[in-house]
Amino acid sequence: MLSPAILPWTERNGAVSPLRLLGFLLLCLPAAGIAWQAGAGMLGPRPYDEALHQAGLWAVRLLLVVLAVTPLRRLLRWPRLLVLRRQIGVAVMGYALLHLALYAGDQAWNLARVATEIATRIYLVIGFVALCGLVALGVTSADGMIRRLGARRWQALHRIVYVIGVLALVHFLLQSKRDMATPILYLGLLAWLLGYRAAHALKMMERPWQLLPLALLAGLATAGIEYGWYALFTQIPAGRVLAANLDFAFRIAPAWWVAAAGLVMALLAWLRGQRDARRRLVPA
């Protein structure tokens, strides 16, 4: 029987944490939704294919959420967010493993065929390397592993999450067949997250206004990613795709969504700073 102290919704002393419990329930919702759709026959003519797509999509989304925890904690001055980071990270590993298991199911559980497919398709190789990295981070996420590895080596190991993020999104982009906007949007958000970390390391993210050029650069990077994709891998004129970023009649391009997300972060950081300033002015 599990000790209450190691359950995902408890603190180290065994007390139930409302924040951890809420996080655990929210992280289980996508899996519950996939299971419900499968039971109701709502996954279409190829249920394994649809389910593995959904599981992989949630793995990517939650990976971005993990990477967003540190910027949100710093900008919103909400240290309690760190409580959820490990929980979300383990969920990313879980959904990635579910993604692989459903792929095996889609291949009629022919593991030899699964191994051959992974070894011979570059986007599957990239995805599998990302999965191995997620498993390595997941199995070393416990406090006991931190003590065994030592804080410095543990931190060095867990920095590979940035590489994993790039690999996972490249895998997502390469396997996408119709909707290219979503993987390009996610790559743009990743560009913002990595750009924030680089700028923070150089002490260039200490004021909310400093987030404004980052939002612009992330938007431009997203447009560049979109241009590069269509220039290298499709017959569609890349210049026409790039020009479509200025045509709002058909769609709002991923670059604009990424820039808008960066501006929202700048606004939230400014509002938090104003709130803190008002609190300092109020006599104790």
mmCIF file of C-alpha atoms in Angstrom, residues 111-269:
data_model
loop_
_atom_site.group_PDB
_atom_site.id
_atom_site.type_symbol
_atom_site.label_atom_id
_atom_site.label_comp_id
_atom_site.label_asym_id
_atom_site.label_seq_id
_atom_site.Cartn_x
_atom_site.Cartn_y
_atom_site.Cartn_z
ATOM 1 C CA LEU A 111 6.739 -5.006 -32.085
ATOM 2 C CA ALA A 112 9.249 -6.038 -34.747
ATOM 3 C CA ARG A 113 7.394 -3.886 -37.252
ATOM 4 C CA VAL A 114 7.221 -1.022 -34.754
ATOM 5 C CA ALA A 115 11.003 -1.195 -34.210
ATOM 6 C CA THR A 116 11.625 -1.310 -37.964
ATOM 7 C CA GLU A 117 9.363 1.675 -38.591
ATOM 8 C CA ILE A 118 11.084 3.698 -35.880
ATOM 9 C CA ALA A 119 14.543 2.827 -37.205
ATOM 10 C CA THR A 120 13.769 3.696 -40.831
ATOM 11 C CA ARG A 121 11.696 6.893 -40.519
ATOM 12 C CA ILE A 122 13.563 10.016 -39.463
ATOM 13 C CA TYR A 123 10.606 11.670 -37.762
ATOM 14 C CA LEU A 124 10.053 8.505 -35.692
ATOM 15 C CA VAL A 125 13.744 8.380 -34.769
ATOM 16 C CA ILE A 126 13.521 11.985 -33.560
ATOM 17 C CA GLY A 127 10.356 11.252 -31.596
ATOM 18 C CA PHE A 128 11.835 8.128 -30.020
ATOM 19 C CA VAL A 129 14.976 9.991 -28.921
ATOM 20 C CA ALA A 130 12.748 12.641 -27.334
ATOM 21 C CA LEU A 131 10.767 9.889 -25.582
ATOM 22 C CA CYS A 132 13.953 8.300 -24.207
ATOM 23 C CA GLY A 133 14.947 11.691 -22.852
ATOM 24 C CA LEU A 134 11.550 12.128 -21.196
ATOM 25 C CA VAL A 135 11.840 8.702 -19.563
ATOM 26 C CA ALA A 136 15.308 9.591 -18.264
ATOM 27 C CA LEU A 137 13.929 12.791 -16.732
ATOM 28 C CA GLY A 138 10.871 11.003 -15.350
ATOM 29 C CA VAL A 139 12.743 8.236 -13.563
ATOM 30 C CA THR A 140 15.175 10.742 -12.027
ATOM 31 C CA SER A 141 12.499 13.199 -10.882
ATOM 32 C CA ALA A 142 12.110 11.776 -7.353
ATOM 33 C CA ASP A 143 13.840 13.346 -4.358
ATOM 34 C CA GLY A 144 15.854 10.162 -3.835
ATOM 35 C CA MET A 145 17.417 10.475 -7.281
ATOM 36 C CA ILE A 146 18.369 14.086 -6.573
ATOM 37 C CA ARG A 147 20.273 12.885 -3.503
ATOM 38 C CA ARG A 148 21.920 10.034 -5.428
ATOM 39 C CA LEU A 149 23.015 12.129 -8.393
ATOM 40 C CA GLY A 150 23.807 15.274 -6.457
ATOM 41 C CA ALA A 151 22.120 18.597 -7.132
ATOM 42 C CA ARG A 152 24.640 19.761 -9.737
ATOM 43 C CA ARG A 153 24.551 16.591 -11.856
ATOM 44 C CA TRP A 154 20.773 16.354 -11.489
ATOM 45 C CA GLN A 155 20.323 19.911 -12.743
ATOM 46 C CA ALA A 156 22.702 19.285 -15.639
ATOM 47 C CA LEU A 157 20.725 16.179 -16.635
ATOM 48 C CA HIS A 158 17.382 17.952 -16.460
ATOM 49 C CA ARG A 159 18.557 20.758 -18.694
ATOM 50 C CA ILE A 160 18.172 18.345 -21.607
ATOM 51 C CA VAL A 161 14.460 19.185 -21.396
ATOM 52 C CA TYR A 162 15.218 22.089 -23.758
ATOM 53 C CA VAL A 163 16.667 19.712 -26.349
ATOM 54 C CA ILE A 164 13.748 17.352 -25.794
ATOM 55 C CA GLY A 165 11.334 20.219 -26.426
ATOM 56 C CA VAL A 166 12.965 20.972 -29.784
ATOM 57 C CA LEU A 167 13.039 17.285 -30.792
ATOM 58 C CA ALA A 168 9.419 16.698 -29.768
ATOM 59 C CA LEU A 169 8.173 19.661 -31.781
ATOM 60 C CA VAL A 170 10.283 18.795 -34.818
ATOM 61 C CA HIS A 171 8.765 15.288 -34.627
ATOM 62 C CA PHE A 172 5.302 16.874 -34.422
ATOM 63 C CA LEU A 173 6.026 19.123 -37.408
ATOM 64 C CA LEU A 174 7.438 16.351 -39.598
ATOM 65 C CA GLN A 175 4.546 13.965 -38.970
ATOM 66 C CA SER A 176 1.853 16.592 -39.521
ATOM 67 C CA LYS A 177 0.173 16.194 -42.867
ATOM 68 C CA ARG A 178 -2.601 18.782 -43.025
ATOM 69 C CA ASP A 179 -2.604 21.280 -40.160
ATOM 70 C CA MET A 180 0.853 22.868 -40.238
ATOM 71 C CA ALA A 181 -0.268 25.940 -38.282
ATOM 72 C CA THR A 182 -0.401 24.123 -34.933
ATOM 73 C CA PRO A 183 3.168 22.699 -34.875
ATOM 74 C CA ILE A 184 4.528 26.003 -36.194
ATOM 75 C CA LEU A 185 2.630 27.861 -33.463
ATOM 76 C CA TYR A 186 4.053 25.533 -30.812
ATOM 77 C CA LEU A 187 7.574 25.954 -32.203
ATOM 78 C CA GLY A 188 7.101 29.715 -31.985
ATOM 79 C CA LEU A 189 6.007 29.448 -28.356
ATOM 80 C CA LEU A 190 9.055 27.293 -27.669
ATOM 81 C CA ALA A 191 11.203 29.984 -29.285
ATOM 82 C CA TRP A 192 9.758 32.522 -26.820
ATOM 83 C CA LEU A 193 10.349 30.218 -23.852
ATOM 84 C CA LEU A 194 13.957 29.483 -24.816
ATOM 85 C CA GLY A 195 14.552 33.137 -25.664
ATOM 86 C CA TYR A 196 13.271 34.155 -22.251
ATOM 87 C CA ARG A 197 15.640 31.759 -20.508
ATOM 88 C CA ALA A 198 18.623 32.961 -22.533
ATOM 89 C CA ALA A 199 17.783 36.619 -21.873
ATOM 90 C CA HIS A 200 17.182 35.964 -18.166
ATOM 91 C CA ALA A 201 20.578 34.260 -17.873
ATOM 92 C CA LEU A 202 22.102 37.464 -19.308
ATOM 93 C CA LYS A 203 20.071 39.547 -16.809
ATOM 94 C CA MET A 204 18.018 41.072 -19.620
ATOM 95 C CA MET A 205 14.577 40.153 -18.252
ATOM 96 C CA GLU A 206 14.473 42.203 -15.066
ATOM 97 C CA ARG A 207 11.866 44.737 -16.287
ATOM 98 C CA PRO A 208 8.458 44.081 -17.913
ATOM 99 C CA TRP A 209 9.267 46.320 -20.902
ATOM 100 C CA GLN A 210 12.170 44.022 -21.765
ATOM 101 C CA LEU A 211 9.600 41.388 -22.710
ATOM 102 C CA LEU A 212 8.386 43.551 -25.611
ATOM 103 C CA PRO A 213 11.351 42.959 -27.958
ATOM 104 C CA LEU A 214 11.261 39.286 -27.014
ATOM 105 C CA ALA A 215 7.625 39.095 -28.171
ATOM 106 C CA LEU A 216 8.587 40.733 -31.482
ATOM 107 C CA LEU A 217 11.585 38.461 -32.004
ATOM 108 C CA ALA A 218 9.593 35.328 -31.170
ATOM 109 C CA GLY A 219 6.920 36.365 -33.672
ATOM 110 C CA LEU A 220 9.557 36.936 -36.359
ATOM 111 C CA ALA A 221 11.171 33.589 -35.518
ATOM 112 C CA THR A 222 7.805 31.895 -35.959
ATOM 113 C CA ALA A 223 7.336 33.512 -39.371
ATOM 114 C CA GLY A 224 10.858 32.378 -40.268
ATOM 115 C CA ILE A 225 10.101 28.806 -39.216
ATOM 116 C CA GLU A 226 6.959 28.818 -41.353
ATOM 117 C CA TYR A 227 8.822 30.266 -44.330
ATOM 118 C CA GLY A 228 11.641 27.730 -43.968
ATOM 119 C CA TRP A 229 9.261 24.797 -43.769
ATOM 120 C CA TYR A 230 7.377 25.686 -46.935
ATOM 121 C CA ALA A 231 10.600 26.613 -48.757
ATOM 122 C CA LEU A 232 12.323 23.310 -48.000
ATOM 123 C CA PHE A 233 9.581 20.688 -47.843
ATOM 124 C CA THR A 234 6.640 21.695 -50.038
ATOM 125 C CA GLN A 235 5.846 22.829 -53.540
ATOM 126 C CA ILE A 236 3.940 25.840 -52.204
ATOM 127 C CA PRO A 237 5.753 29.154 -52.862
ATOM 128 C CA ALA A 238 7.236 30.086 -49.463
ATOM 129 C CA GLY A 239 7.123 33.804 -50.277
ATOM 130 C CA ARG A 240 3.376 33.616 -50.753
ATOM 131 C CA VAL A 241 3.026 31.882 -47.377
ATOM 132 C CA LEU A 242 5.157 34.571 -45.744
ATOM 133 C CA ALA A 243 3.070 37.320 -47.356
ATOM 134 C CA ALA A 244 -0.077 35.630 -46.041
ATOM 135 C CA ASN A 245 1.015 36.677 -42.551
ATOM 136 C CA LEU A 246 -0.276 40.146 -43.432
ATOM 137 C CA ASP A 247 -3.601 38.899 -44.808
ATOM 138 C CA PHE A 248 -6.084 38.558 -41.947
ATOM 139 C CA ALA A 249 -9.070 37.732 -44.166
ATOM 140 C CA PHE A 250 -8.173 34.041 -44.330
ATOM 141 C CA ARG A 251 -6.482 33.371 -40.985
ATOM 142 C CA ILE A 252 -4.374 34.833 -38.212
ATOM 143 C CA ALA A 253 -0.892 33.433 -38.785
ATOM 144 C CA PRO A 254 0.993 31.618 -35.994
ATOM 145 C CA ALA A 255 3.549 34.451 -35.845
ATOM 146 C CA TRP A 256 0.864 36.887 -34.674
ATOM 147 C CA TRP A 257 -0.411 34.490 -32.002
ATOM 148 C CA VAL A 258 3.115 34.015 -30.651
ATOM 149 C CA ALA A 259 3.762 37.769 -30.619
ATOM 150 C CA ALA A 260 0.402 38.315 -28.884
ATOM 151 C CA ALA A 261 1.248 35.701 -26.249
ATOM 152 C CA GLY A 262 4.547 37.477 -25.599
ATOM 153 C CA LEU A 263 2.744 40.818 -25.248
ATOM 154 C CA VAL A 264 0.250 39.284 -22.807
ATOM 155 C CA MET A 265 3.157 38.049 -20.683
ATOM 156 C CA ALA A 266 4.640 41.559 -20.705
ATOM 157 C CA LEU A 267 1.289 43.028 -19.658
ATOM 158 C CA LEU A 268 0.834 40.496 -16.841
ATOM 159 C CA ALA A 269 4.351 41.178 -15.576
#
